[in-house]
Amino acid sequence: MESGTLRRVTACVVLTPADRAIDELIGVFERRGYVVIGPRVRDGAIVLDELHGVVDLPVGWTDEQEAATYRVHRGGDRSLFAYAVGPQSPRRYLSPPKKTLWSALRIEGGFEFDDGVAEPPPYAFVGVRACELAGIAVQDRVLRDGPHPDPSYVRARERAFFVGVNCGSPAATCFCTSMGTGPAVEAGHDLAATELLDEDRHELMVEVGSERGAEVLADVQSKVSWRSATDDDLDAARNIITETTVKMTRRLDPVAARDVLISNLEHPRWDDVAGRCLSCTNCTLVCPTCFCSAVEDVTSLDGDRAERVQRWDSCFTLGHSTLHGAGSVRGDTRSRYRQWLTHKLSTWWDQFGESGCVGCGRCISWCPAGIDLTEEVAAIARENET
Amino acid sequence: MVPVMSADVDSTTTTASRRAPVGPMVPARYRVAGRQPEAADAFTIDLLPIDEPIDEPEPGQFTMLYAFGVGEVPISVSGCPHREGGVLRHTIRAVGATTRALCGLEAGSVVGVRGPFGTGWGVSAARGSDVLIVGGGIGLAPLRPVVRDVLADREQFGNVAVLIGARTPADLLFVAETEQWRSRPDAHVAVTVDAAPRGWEGNVGLVTMLLDRLPITTDRSTVFLCGPEVMIRVVARELVDAGTDAERILVSLERNMHCAIRQCGHCQLGPLFICADGPVVTWAAAEPLLEVRRW
Amino acid sequence: MKTTSIRDLLAEQPVLRDLEPADIDLMAGCSHNEVFAAGTSLAREREVANRFFVVREGHVALELHAPTEPLLIETIGAGDLVGWSWLFPPYRWAYDVEAIERTRVIVIEAACLRDKCDADPAFGYRVMKRFAHVVIDRLHTTQYRLLDLYGAGDVR
């Protein structure tokens, strides 16, 4: 993916003003039966939550991220999307932290299943970043495209609508450019927007990514002022992407990382990082591609009703690798950290034909010990002991 | 909710979609048709389908067995329906809550079955070569269908040897059937235990001891090997040192499993998902992975 | 302070009795001292077995790695030999050897000793006899351990 380019498509329009356009867009979604999910400020972070109007967005807010650091503050301007990604990703909605797979009732001579569980509403994600769309594509390979597709994921995925946003304010922890997953939204979107904001104007340039995207856009266009994107508009959007790309300082070479990690499984750096890692599972919780889950069979107190529940799990827990319920294969932090990183960056390639990392940088910001996987890979590559 | 014209939202099923649960995580119900003790803490359970039966398993594959209200565990198939008169057979060692519950079920009880999952032993690929089957402890259970398939099609294979090891005589599985196998002139069957009381007239010693006296040429054989991981390692290495091709030694591995469909992440051994890329793998593929401590 | 030569250290080892003074000289030519800190590894399973050890002080654990935790086979202490995989191909350690406490060993280079055995068969024969004796002793004690003499008697 060439950074700094935007595909020039015929259906590329500029909506004015940007805030009204978003407000109308949310209204269109609600009338069409979607629950709108997007960024909101809450508890000192920009999280994902329901949006009912543009005022729910982090208007004028921006963020600052570094290893073990996440801060948000109000910049004071009218911007709608002047921040990078927060701790949550659309994964939370497409593959919820806890879901009931089925329930069953004890009957004479056995048991029978209840009717299927209620499914969640269709979601319209507003403000998704390129790295998040890339993360969803990675999860698709795991949960949808194999021989046993997860039915609730497939359903949620089919119904989900994505309004992507091209990043203008990357965090210091971002490295999507190295991973080829951004910053421009180029795939997986129904609509992709670029916020064009300066003293004279606040507009939203929108391009179409799918038929239903075109339909929704047409609906919004009937409610706000709009014009076709001019060459100047396209240049302005292109410049935003270029500047974002230039601002990105962290780097990871996905192919080199894959090769160097798998050939250094006993490198002393693993001991070094084990001395810092708390095995707290934060990285796996915030990662948009992590898919480990635990399946639990639970019963009511009277033993007559049983449920199978699936919930997020993490390879950083001791229980993740227990054998026969006695002892864990990965009994120390060193082996668990190694498992996480070598899976994410190396063996994921063997399993799914691509890297498991999309360069969103969340794991760096949200690690309380400030462990930076780009730095760990670089350290191992530098003192390569193959 | 206003019905919409565009196809993007199916408003009739937004909140209350109710239909029978489907998907790879929903078990098929089976009834316990028979149950017999095998060893001190192991039972063989025979099942017949109530719901639509699962696909015919291949030797080496496993199912996820569900005890209502207790839990679900991966258990290797120890008898495939087409060879067992239609019953699906498993031999289970009671080591935890779910396996204890399954071993305690009376005939007529209902269990859930998902599967079959994983890679099979690939018995037909061994046609034309000598066959060595080595089972240690409960590891003989997933090998029983191999022995039965090979002996049922005996002329397709070269020399056949079955080596069985267990802790004590009381821990041996399929004792009566082993005697039947042993009584055949066209199969070499040897059993050994680590320790035995007086009165035991069989071998006492490690199963590797039996490798020396085989009528098969280990360097031209296909080997099917299952047991505790350390035993697999020791036996496989001795075979490789004696000239057996590591690509023709098949082993069955075990890891923590929740979903059995390559989506929960628990059963990974390096790049392999043991539920889908295993449990049967070649020793050539397994050895470098098992050598990495705690991976 | 008098420093003891490697030759004299070898001569002191009870496990190497039956070897003649000239044999000790030959062996000393393949030997040197090493110290292992507690918790460090002297050898790893499947590594090339190109040396073996006589423990002078301290003790080591022989272990097999298993999925959830290493299995302790036995421990070897001062005055005893560690390692005989160097004797025959494929020359690979059968298990891990780890120092339980700070351990001083005499390291004997295997290829060097094998060459000397080949060059002087009488020497080689005496070395092999000594080793066979060590192995037989170790086997007997292992067999007695297998009898589970202190056990609950589920075998009886």
mmCIF file with all atom_site columns, N, CA and C in Angstrom, chain C residues 90-133:
data_model
loop_
_atom_site.group_PDB
_atom_site.id
_atom_site.type_symbol
_atom_site.label_atom_id
_atom_site.label_alt_id
_atom_site.label_comp_id
_atom_site.label_asym_id
_atom_site.label_entity_id
_atom_site.label_seq_id
_atom_site.pdbx_PDB_ins_code
_atom_site.Cartn_x
_atom_site.Cartn_y
_atom_site.Cartn_z
_atom_site.occupancy
_atom_site.B_iso_or_equiv
_atom_site.pdbx_formal_charge
_atom_site.auth_seq_id
_atom_site.auth_comp_id
_atom_site.auth_asym_id
_atom_site.auth_atom_id
_atom_site.pdbx_PDB_model_num
ATOM 1   N N  . PRO C 1 90  ? 24.899 -42.100 18.872 1.00 0.00 ? 90  PRO C N  1
ATOM 2   C CA . PRO C 1 90  ? 25.121 -40.828 18.162 1.00 0.00 ? 90  PRO C CA 1
ATOM 3   C C  . PRO C 1 90  ? 25.764 -39.729 19.006 1.00 0.00 ? 90  PRO C C  1
ATOM 4   N N  . TYR C 1 91  ? 26.364 -40.067 20.166 1.00 0.00 ? 91  TYR C N  1
ATOM 5   C CA . TYR C 1 91  ? 27.034 -39.084 21.019 1.00 0.00 ? 91  TYR C CA 1
ATOM 6   C C  . TYR C 1 91  ? 26.127 -37.911 21.338 1.00 0.00 ? 91  TYR C C  1
ATOM 7   N N  . ARG C 1 92  ? 24.961 -38.210 21.926 1.00 0.00 ? 92  ARG C N  1
ATOM 8   C CA . ARG C 1 92  ? 24.070 -37.120 22.322 1.00 0.00 ? 92  ARG C CA 1
ATOM 9   C C  . ARG C 1 92  ? 23.631 -37.346 23.755 1.00 0.00 ? 92  ARG C C  1
ATOM 10  N N  . TRP C 1 93  ? 23.651 -36.284 24.533 1.00 0.00 ? 93  TRP C N  1
ATOM 11  C CA . TRP C 1 93  ? 23.230 -36.379 25.926 1.00 0.00 ? 93  TRP C CA 1
ATOM 12  C C  . TRP C 1 93  ? 21.804 -36.906 26.006 1.00 0.00 ? 93  TRP C C  1
ATOM 13  N N  . ALA C 1 94  ? 21.586 -37.833 26.945 1.00 0.00 ? 94  ALA C N  1
ATOM 14  C CA . ALA C 1 94  ? 20.248 -38.431 27.096 1.00 0.00 ? 94  ALA C CA 1
ATOM 15  C C  . ALA C 1 94  ? 19.348 -37.576 27.960 1.00 0.00 ? 94  ALA C C  1
ATOM 16  N N  . TYR C 1 95  ? 19.928 -36.641 28.720 1.00 0.00 ? 95  TYR C N  1
ATOM 17  C CA . TYR C 1 95  ? 19.112 -35.811 29.593 1.00 0.00 ? 95  TYR C CA 1
ATOM 18  C C  . TYR C 1 95  ? 19.824 -34.494 29.873 1.00 0.00 ? 95  TYR C C  1
ATOM 19  N N  . ASP C 1 96  ? 19.118 -33.626 30.616 1.00 0.00 ? 96  ASP C N  1
ATOM 20  C CA . ASP C 1 96  ? 19.712 -32.353 31.058 1.00 0.00 ? 96  ASP C CA 1
ATOM 21  C C  . ASP C 1 96  ? 20.532 -32.627 32.312 1.00 0.00 ? 96  ASP C C  1
ATOM 22  N N  . VAL C 1 97  ? 21.626 -31.902 32.474 1.00 0.00 ? 97  VAL C N  1
ATOM 23  C CA . VAL C 1 97  ? 22.384 -31.972 33.720 1.00 0.00 ? 97  VAL C CA 1
ATOM 24  C C  . VAL C 1 97  ? 22.472 -30.550 34.253 1.00 0.00 ? 97  VAL C C  1
ATOM 25  N N  . GLU C 1 98  ? 21.967 -30.369 35.474 1.00 0.00 ? 98  GLU C N  1
ATOM 26  C CA . GLU C 1 98  ? 21.953 -29.027 36.038 1.00 0.00 ? 98  GLU C CA 1
ATOM 27  C C  . GLU C 1 98  ? 22.611 -29.024 37.412 1.00 0.00 ? 98  GLU C C  1
ATOM 28  N N  . ALA C 1 99  ? 23.395 -27.998 37.710 1.00 0.00 ? 99  ALA C N  1
ATOM 29  C CA . ALA C 1 99  ? 24.044 -27.890 39.017 1.00 0.00 ? 99  ALA C CA 1
ATOM 30  C C  . ALA C 1 99  ? 23.013 -27.466 40.048 1.00 0.00 ? 99  ALA C C  1
ATOM 31  N N  . ILE C 1 100 ? 22.857 -28.265 41.097 1.00 0.00 ? 100 ILE C N  1
ATOM 32  C CA . ILE C 1 100 ? 21.892 -27.936 42.149 1.00 0.00 ? 100 ILE C CA 1
ATOM 33  C C  . ILE C 1 100 ? 22.476 -26.880 43.065 1.00 0.00 ? 100 ILE C C  1
ATOM 34  N N  . GLU C 1 101 ? 23.790 -27.002 43.315 1.00 0.00 ? 101 GLU C N  1
ATOM 35  C CA . GLU C 1 101 ? 24.502 -25.999 44.111 1.00 0.00 ? 101 GLU C CA 1
ATOM 36  C C  . GLU C 1 101 ? 25.786 -25.721 43.340 1.00 0.00 ? 101 GLU C C  1
ATOM 37  N N  . ARG C 1 102 ? 26.603 -24.811 43.879 1.00 0.00 ? 102 ARG C N  1
ATOM 38  C CA . ARG C 1 102 ? 27.855 -24.514 43.189 1.00 0.00 ? 102 ARG C CA 1
ATOM 39  C C  . ARG C 1 102 ? 28.673 -25.803 43.111 1.00 0.00 ? 102 ARG C C  1
ATOM 40  N N  . THR C 1 103 ? 29.068 -26.182 41.911 1.00 0.00 ? 103 THR C N  1
ATOM 41  C CA . THR C 1 103 ? 29.664 -27.503 41.694 1.00 0.00 ? 103 THR C CA 1
ATOM 42  C C  . THR C 1 103 ? 30.982 -27.391 40.936 1.00 0.00 ? 103 THR C C  1
ATOM 43  N N  . ARG C 1 104 ? 32.020 -28.025 41.500 1.00 0.00 ? 104 ARG C N  1
ATOM 44  C CA . ARG C 1 104 ? 33.298 -28.079 40.801 1.00 0.00 ? 104 ARG C CA 1
ATOM 45  C C  . ARG C 1 104 ? 33.416 -29.436 40.123 1.00 0.00 ? 104 ARG C C  1
ATOM 46  N N  . VAL C 1 105 ? 33.801 -29.401 38.865 1.00 0.00 ? 105 VAL C N  1
ATOM 47  C CA . VAL C 1 105 ? 33.949 -30.659 38.136 1.00 0.00 ? 105 VAL C CA 1
ATOM 48  C C  . VAL C 1 105 ? 35.279 -30.709 37.428 1.00 0.00 ? 105 VAL C C  1
ATOM 49  N N  . ILE C 1 106 ? 35.719 -31.943 37.138 1.00 0.00 ? 106 ILE C N  1
ATOM 50  C CA . ILE C 1 106 ? 36.797 -32.143 36.181 1.00 0.00 ? 106 ILE C CA 1
ATOM 51  C C  . ILE C 1 106 ? 36.106 -32.483 34.870 1.00 0.00 ? 106 ILE C C  1
ATOM 52  N N  . VAL C 1 107 ? 36.432 -31.712 33.845 1.00 0.00 ? 107 VAL C N  1
ATOM 53  C CA . VAL C 1 107 ? 35.829 -31.936 32.527 1.00 0.00 ? 107 VAL C CA 1
ATOM 54  C C  . VAL C 1 107 ? 36.794 -32.767 31.709 1.00 0.00 ? 107 VAL C C  1
ATOM 55  N N  . ILE C 1 108 ? 36.292 -33.854 31.132 1.00 0.00 ? 108 ILE C N  1
ATOM 56  C CA . ILE C 1 108 ? 37.141 -34.692 30.284 1.00 0.00 ? 108 ILE C CA 1
ATOM 57  C C  . ILE C 1 108 ? 36.604 -34.645 28.863 1.00 0.00 ? 108 ILE C C  1
ATOM 58  N N  . GLU C 1 109 ? 37.443 -34.239 27.943 1.00 0.00 ? 109 GLU C N  1
ATOM 59  C CA . GLU C 1 109 ? 37.041 -34.102 26.531 1.00 0.00 ? 109 GLU C CA 1
ATOM 60  C C  . GLU C 1 109 ? 36.925 -35.482 25.891 1.00 0.00 ? 109 GLU C C  1
ATOM 61  N N  . ALA C 1 110 ? 35.743 -35.764 25.359 1.00 0.00 ? 110 ALA C N  1
ATOM 62  C CA . ALA C 1 110 ? 35.430 -37.117 24.900 1.00 0.00 ? 110 ALA C CA 1
ATOM 63  C C  . ALA C 1 110 ? 36.236 -37.557 23.684 1.00 0.00 ? 110 ALA C C  1
ATOM 64  N N  . ALA C 1 111 ? 36.291 -36.723 22.671 1.00 0.00 ? 111 ALA C N  1
ATOM 65  C CA . ALA C 1 111 ? 37.000 -37.131 21.447 1.00 0.00 ? 111 ALA C CA 1
ATOM 66  C C  . ALA C 1 111 ? 38.457 -37.429 21.765 1.00 0.00 ? 111 ALA C C  1
ATOM 67  N N  . CYS C 1 112 ? 39.017 -36.579 22.626 1.00 0.00 ? 112 CYS C N  1
ATOM 68  C CA . CYS C 1 112 ? 40.410 -36.750 23.043 1.00 0.00 ? 112 CYS C CA 1
ATOM 69  C C  . CYS C 1 112 ? 40.581 -38.121 23.704 1.00 0.00 ? 112 CYS C C  1
ATOM 70  N N  . LEU C 1 113 ? 39.700 -38.453 24.629 1.00 0.00 ? 113 LEU C N  1
ATOM 71  C CA . LEU C 1 113 ? 39.832 -39.719 25.343 1.00 0.00 ? 113 LEU C CA 1
ATOM 72  C C  . LEU C 1 113 ? 39.566 -40.915 24.420 1.00 0.00 ? 113 LEU C C  1
ATOM 73  N N  . ARG C 1 114 ? 38.571 -40.785 23.557 1.00 0.00 ? 114 ARG C N  1
ATOM 74  C CA . ARG C 1 114 ? 38.265 -41.880 22.610 1.00 0.00 ? 114 ARG C CA 1
ATOM 75  C C  . ARG C 1 114 ? 39.463 -42.142 21.715 1.00 0.00 ? 114 ARG C C  1
ATOM 76  N N  . ASP C 1 115 ? 40.087 -41.068 21.252 1.00 0.00 ? 115 ASP C N  1
ATOM 77  C CA . ASP C 1 115 ? 41.273 -41.233 20.393 1.00 0.00 ? 115 ASP C CA 1
ATOM 78  C C  . ASP C 1 115 ? 42.361 -41.987 21.129 1.00 0.00 ? 115 ASP C C  1
ATOM 79  N N  . LYS C 1 116 ? 42.571 -41.618 22.398 1.00 0.00 ? 116 LYS C N  1
ATOM 80  C CA . LYS C 1 116 ? 43.623 -42.291 23.171 1.00 0.00 ? 116 LYS C CA 1
ATOM 81  C C  . LYS C 1 116 ? 43.272 -43.758 23.416 1.00 0.00 ? 116 LYS C C  1
ATOM 82  N N  . CYS C 1 117 ? 42.012 -44.041 23.589 1.00 0.00 ? 117 CYS C N  1
ATOM 83  C CA . CYS C 1 117 ? 41.572 -45.436 23.766 1.00 0.00 ? 117 CYS C CA 1
ATOM 84  C C  . CYS C 1 117 ? 41.840 -46.230 22.484 1.00 0.00 ? 117 CYS C C  1
ATOM 85  N N  . ASP C 1 118 ? 41.537 -45.613 21.342 1.00 0.00 ? 118 ASP C N  1
ATOM 86  C CA . ASP C 1 118 ? 41.771 -46.285 20.068 1.00 0.00 ? 118 ASP C CA 1
ATOM 87  C C  . ASP C 1 118 ? 43.256 -46.538 19.869 1.00 0.00 ? 118 ASP C C  1
ATOM 88  N N  . ALA C 1 119 ? 44.064 -45.543 20.241 1.00 0.00 ? 119 ALA C N  1
ATOM 89  C CA . ALA C 1 119 ? 45.506 -45.646 19.998 1.00 0.00 ? 119 ALA C CA 1
ATOM 90  C C  . ALA C 1 119 ? 46.161 -46.682 20.911 1.00 0.00 ? 119 ALA C C  1
ATOM 91  N N  . ASP C 1 120 ? 45.617 -46.863 22.106 1.00 0.00 ? 120 ASP C N  1
ATOM 92  C CA . ASP C 1 120 ? 46.185 -47.796 23.080 1.00 0.00 ? 120 ASP C CA 1
ATOM 93  C C  . ASP C 1 120 ? 45.069 -48.686 23.597 1.00 0.00 ? 120 ASP C C  1
ATOM 94  N N  . PRO C 1 121 ? 44.818 -49.794 22.890 1.00 0.00 ? 121 PRO C N  1
ATOM 95  C CA . PRO C 1 121 ? 43.671 -50.650 23.256 1.00 0.00 ? 121 PRO C CA 1
ATOM 96  C C  . PRO C 1 121 ? 43.705 -51.148 24.698 1.00 0.00 ? 121 PRO C C  1
ATOM 97  N N  . ALA C 1 122 ? 44.875 -51.383 25.234 1.00 0.00 ? 122 ALA C N  1
ATOM 98  C CA . ALA C 1 122 ? 44.937 -51.859 26.624 1.00 0.00 ? 122 ALA C CA 1
ATOM 99  C C  . ALA C 1 122 ? 44.413 -50.779 27.557 1.00 0.00 ? 122 ALA C C  1
ATOM 100 N N  . PHE C 1 123 ? 44.798 -49.543 27.296 1.00 0.00 ? 123 PHE C N  1
ATOM 101 C CA . PHE C 1 123 ? 44.288 -48.412 28.055 1.00 0.00 ? 123 PHE C CA 1
ATOM 102 C C  . PHE C 1 123 ? 42.782 -48.331 27.860 1.00 0.00 ? 123 PHE C C  1
ATOM 103 N N  . GLY C 1 124 ? 42.370 -48.428 26.596 1.00 0.00 ? 124 GLY C N  1
ATOM 104 C CA . GLY C 1 124 ? 40.954 -48.365 26.254 1.00 0.00 ? 124 GLY C CA 1
ATOM 105 C C  . GLY C 1 124 ? 40.161 -49.417 26.994 1.00 0.00 ? 124 GLY C C  1
ATOM 106 N N  . TYR C 1 125 ? 40.703 -50.619 27.077 1.00 0.00 ? 125 TYR C N  1
ATOM 107 C CA . TYR C 1 125 ? 40.032 -51.724 27.773 1.00 0.00 ? 125 TYR C CA 1
ATOM 108 C C  . TYR C 1 125 ? 39.869 -51.389 29.249 1.00 0.00 ? 125 TYR C C  1
ATOM 109 N N  . ARG C 1 126 ? 40.904 -50.837 29.878 1.00 0.00 ? 126 ARG C N  1
ATOM 110 C CA . ARG C 1 126 ? 40.811 -50.522 31.310 1.00 0.00 ? 126 ARG C CA 1
ATOM 111 C C  . ARG C 1 126 ? 39.774 -49.402 31.530 1.00 0.00 ? 126 ARG C C  1
ATOM 112 N N  . VAL C 1 127 ? 39.775 -48.437 30.624 1.00 0.00 ? 127 VAL C N  1
ATOM 113 C CA . VAL C 1 127 ? 38.781 -47.347 30.733 1.00 0.00 ? 127 VAL C CA 1
ATOM 114 C C  . VAL C 1 127 ? 37.371 -47.918 30.593 1.00 0.00 ? 127 VAL C C  1
ATOM 115 N N  . MET C 1 128 ? 37.169 -48.781 29.593 1.00 0.00 ? 128 MET C N  1
ATOM 116 C CA . MET C 1 128 ? 35.844 -49.356 29.375 1.00 0.00 ? 128 MET C CA 1
ATOM 117 C C  . MET C 1 128 ? 35.396 -50.185 30.571 1.00 0.00 ? 128 MET C C  1
ATOM 118 N N  . LYS C 1 129 ? 36.340 -50.938 31.176 1.00 0.00 ? 129 LYS C N  1
ATOM 119 C CA . LYS C 1 129 ? 35.993 -51.766 32.341 1.00 0.00 ? 129 LYS C CA 1
ATOM 120 C C  . LYS C 1 129 ? 35.516 -50.875 33.479 1.00 0.00 ? 129 LYS C C  1
ATOM 121 N N  . ARG C 1 130 ? 36.242 -49.784 33.693 1.00 0.00 ? 130 ARG C N  1
ATOM 122 C CA . ARG C 1 130 ? 35.881 -48.869 34.781 1.00 0.00 ? 130 ARG C CA 1
ATOM 123 C C  . ARG C 1 130 ? 34.493 -48.298 34.548 1.00 0.00 ? 130 ARG C C  1
ATOM 124 N N  . PHE C 1 131 ? 34.249 -47.930 33.292 1.00 0.00 ? 131 PHE C N  1
ATOM 125 C CA . PHE C 1 131 ? 32.939 -47.373 32.962 1.00 0.00 ? 131 PHE C CA 1
ATOM 126 C C  . PHE C 1 131 ? 31.834 -48.405 33.099 1.00 0.00 ? 131 PHE C C  1
ATOM 127 N N  . ALA C 1 132 ? 32.128 -49.607 32.631 1.00 0.00 ? 132 ALA C N  1
ATOM 128 C CA . ALA C 1 132 ? 31.113 -50.667 32.734 1.00 0.00 ? 132 ALA C CA 1
ATOM 129 C C  . ALA C 1 132 ? 30.734 -50.870 34.193 1.00 0.00 ? 132 ALA C C  1
ATOM 130 N N  . HIS C 1 133 ? 31.713 -50.808 35.062 1.00 0.00 ? 133 HIS C N  1
ATOM 131 C CA . HIS C 1 133 ? 31.471 -50.979 36.486 1.00 0.00 ? 133 HIS C CA 1
ATOM 132 C C  . HIS C 1 133 ? 30.554 -49.895 37.023 1.00 0.00 ? 133 HIS C C  1
#
